């Protein structure tokens, strides 16, 4: 098995879930209704937990401790897609981003249940159950707010247009795409994107939202290579603010 | 979390004269026998009013209390702490949800209560009007403010109003995890580097007065609440609650080698009562009336959250929307 390809793949999944989990946790105490505070918080907990599990797999492959890897790297060493690091903005953007991201994550983990890398396949079976709830939550809100009031529909439409170029960046290919596919570690970003498109079309088709014409959209890439927006480094600085004050200390 | 520091203004019992004396006597007899009062049972207006006030204050304290700790979720050092703190603060928001529902059984809607919170008409626990400067402040809250809350809540769970007691039973079960988490965090600071120890000592110095304030003004100067005690709305005097807290936690703080900033603090072995320097009750009044270090900030955050979420709540009312129950 090409270990470099595998590690690269695990890092991008771990970084995605860590960063989106961080953003979702920012809704704690700030949600539009208490029930949404609670929902975003519980999804964030699952996501941070998933990233810990992935960093633990990486640690078993010889990488540093999960805490060190998560809290001590700088932005250019992170391989999350840029979509996950964008600020929460209003609830409409957060829920649209959550829908676009979670749909891809659910499909990705589902594909990972067939991975030839057995520890990942095992983990994926467990994570799938958590993601079923995340997907249900996202779909429910998108379907409802996407057909409720004029304001909710137009807010979601605007956010959808804003988020879409970044969402396409989820599927930025890694330099090891061929190896991943050939060794059955993962079926590849192209396959994932096809599945994702039909999944989001199905949900959005039940709403009054219009999917932007993808042929006219320039995907925002770079995240998978460590080229990020200006939003990631401040997020990481905040995340590691306490951790970095006392290197080596236990908390 | 925070049943603590409920404020009861001087109770005017005039309205009792208008109550049916037979019903009132039967109501008091039920409470004396230890029965629970349920939402559809007869109750005096004054009982209803005081309970709404107390449960609402408690609910507000849970959501406002989520803010000072909530700002440390994104900064918690390491996976273990981050995940535990997220779960804890989420519980607190869940407590608010339970408590608003309990108060709603008495006839005031969640929306009205939240409006009264952000307009400043109703109160919440004073302790959350103080800032959390460092991670150690956040640990102080998780351990000791929650500990204080548990003292109050365990007592209130034996009160007379059924829905409130049942909410508190569930809440207390979760609070015991918070307490364990908070204590664990402080143990790590205590046994950590000199800087970590110092961080907690400084937090303790900052938080001791608000912690003493937490249980409300001393019995000598607080409003008379005999009738609320008889009706089992209030389950102990402020000084009794404070003494119970000191008795349980001062030894634990000392055990970790920290210094509590009150040289007068000591237990009288004969009476079991703790002696301490009365905290500045003028400061308490000032803060509870809106002039504390963080009152404005806390309410502003809440107000912005309400404001920004309005379109979502409007959409929820739309007939095309059939999502009502949370999927949590
Ligand atoms: Fe609580
Ligand atoms: Fe708590
Ligand atoms: Fe609490």
Short mmCIF file of C-alpha atoms in Angstrom, two decimals, chain A residues 75-197:
data_model
loop_
_atom_site.label_atom_id
_atom_site.label_comp_id
_atom_site.label_asym_id
_atom_site.label_seq_id
_atom_site.Cartn_x
_atom_site.Cartn_y
_atom_site.Cartn_z
CA UNK A 75 -2.37 26.92 7.97
CA UNK A 76 -0.12 25.91 5.07
CA UNK A 77 0.20 22.43 6.58
CA UNK A 78 -3.57 21.90 6.67
CA UNK A 79 -5.31 20.05 3.84
CA UNK A 80 -8.95 20.83 4.53
CA UNK A 81 -11.03 22.25 1.70
CA UNK A 82 -11.56 26.01 1.92
CA UNK A 83 -15.34 25.59 2.28
CA UNK A 84 -14.88 24.31 5.85
CA UNK A 85 -12.79 27.24 7.04
CA UNK A 86 -15.07 30.07 5.86
CA UNK A 87 -16.61 32.03 8.76
CA UNK A 88 -20.13 31.01 9.81
CA UNK A 89 -21.69 34.31 8.80
CA UNK A 90 -25.48 34.23 9.13
CA UNK A 91 -27.41 31.04 9.83
CA UNK A 92 -28.40 30.76 6.14
CA UNK A 93 -24.79 30.42 5.05
CA UNK A 94 -24.01 27.99 7.87
CA UNK A 95 -26.92 25.71 7.05
CA UNK A 96 -26.18 25.74 3.31
CA UNK A 97 -22.49 25.03 3.91
CA UNK A 98 -23.45 22.31 6.38
CA UNK A 99 -25.73 20.73 3.76
CA UNK A 100 -23.17 20.85 0.95
CA UNK A 101 -20.34 19.60 3.15
CA UNK A 102 -22.26 16.95 5.06
CA UNK A 103 -23.70 15.46 1.89
CA UNK A 104 -20.16 14.97 0.60
CA UNK A 105 -18.86 13.68 3.93
CA UNK A 106 -21.65 11.16 4.24
CA UNK A 107 -20.92 9.80 0.78
CA UNK A 108 -17.17 9.83 1.37
CA UNK A 109 -17.43 7.85 4.61
CA UNK A 110 -19.85 5.51 2.96
CA UNK A 111 -17.32 4.85 0.19
CA UNK A 112 -14.66 4.36 2.87
CA UNK A 113 -16.56 1.39 4.30
CA UNK A 114 -15.19 -0.50 1.24
CA UNK A 115 -11.64 0.78 1.64
CA UNK A 116 -8.82 -1.75 1.30
CA UNK A 117 -7.24 -0.04 4.31
CA UNK A 118 -9.03 -2.07 6.94
CA UNK A 119 -8.70 0.36 9.93
CA UNK A 120 -10.38 3.06 7.83
CA UNK A 121 -13.14 0.73 6.68
CA UNK A 122 -13.79 -0.22 10.32
CA UNK A 123 -13.93 3.41 11.44
CA UNK A 124 -16.19 4.31 8.53
CA UNK A 125 -18.76 1.77 9.63
CA UNK A 126 -18.99 3.47 12.99
CA UNK A 127 -19.00 7.04 11.64
CA UNK A 128 -21.73 6.27 9.10
CA UNK A 129 -24.28 6.06 11.89
CA UNK A 130 -23.39 9.53 13.20
CA UNK A 131 -23.57 11.01 9.73
CA UNK A 132 -27.02 9.64 9.06
CA UNK A 133 -28.30 12.11 11.65
CA UNK A 134 -26.20 15.01 10.28
CA UNK A 135 -27.61 14.42 6.80
CA UNK A 136 -31.15 14.16 8.03
CA UNK A 137 -30.73 17.41 9.93
CA UNK A 138 -29.26 19.22 6.91
CA UNK A 139 -31.83 17.91 4.45
CA UNK A 140 -34.75 18.74 6.73
CA UNK A 141 -33.68 22.35 7.22
CA UNK A 142 -32.81 22.91 3.57
CA UNK A 143 -36.10 21.49 2.39
CA UNK A 144 -38.08 23.48 4.91
CA UNK A 145 -36.30 26.84 4.77
CA UNK A 146 -35.93 26.45 1.01
CA UNK A 147 -39.68 26.62 0.64
CA UNK A 148 -40.92 28.54 3.70
CA UNK A 149 -40.93 32.32 3.36
CA UNK A 150 -39.73 34.73 0.71
CA UNK A 151 -36.94 35.82 3.01
CA UNK A 152 -35.78 32.32 3.88
CA UNK A 153 -35.79 31.26 0.23
CA UNK A 154 -33.85 34.28 -0.98
CA UNK A 155 -31.34 34.02 1.87
CA UNK A 156 -30.68 30.37 1.11
CA UNK A 157 -30.41 31.05 -2.61
CA UNK A 158 -27.82 33.76 -2.01
CA UNK A 159 -25.83 31.52 0.29
CA UNK A 160 -26.01 28.65 -2.17
CA UNK A 161 -24.48 30.85 -4.88
CA UNK A 162 -21.82 32.04 -2.48
CA UNK A 163 -20.91 28.56 -1.26
CA UNK A 164 -21.01 26.61 -4.51
CA UNK A 165 -17.57 27.53 -5.91
CA UNK A 166 -16.04 26.51 -2.56
CA UNK A 167 -18.13 23.33 -2.41
CA UNK A 168 -16.62 22.25 -5.74
CA UNK A 169 -13.24 22.63 -4.04
CA UNK A 170 -14.11 19.67 -1.79
CA UNK A 171 -13.28 17.45 -4.77
CA UNK A 172 -9.88 18.90 -5.60
CA UNK A 173 -7.78 15.90 -6.53
CA UNK A 174 -4.67 14.88 -4.69
CA UNK A 175 -1.40 14.09 -6.47
CA UNK A 176 -2.01 10.44 -5.45
CA UNK A 177 -5.45 10.03 -6.96
CA UNK A 178 -4.33 7.20 -9.25
CA UNK A 179 -2.66 5.24 -6.45
CA UNK A 180 -5.68 5.63 -4.17
CA UNK A 181 -7.99 4.25 -6.82
CA UNK A 182 -5.63 1.53 -8.04
CA UNK A 183 -5.07 0.25 -4.51
CA UNK A 184 -8.78 0.45 -3.64
CA UNK A 185 -8.12 2.78 -0.75
CA UNK A 186 -10.71 5.20 -2.15
CA UNK A 187 -12.72 5.30 -5.38
CA UNK A 188 -11.60 8.83 -6.13
CA UNK A 189 -12.85 12.40 -6.01
CA UNK A 190 -14.47 12.24 -9.46
CA UNK A 191 -16.72 9.38 -8.44
CA UNK A 192 -17.54 11.14 -5.15
CA UNK A 193 -18.48 14.33 -6.95
CA UNK A 194 -20.87 12.54 -9.30
CA UNK A 195 -22.66 10.98 -6.35
CA UNK A 196 -22.70 14.28 -4.50
CA UNK A 197 -24.22 16.16 -7.41
#
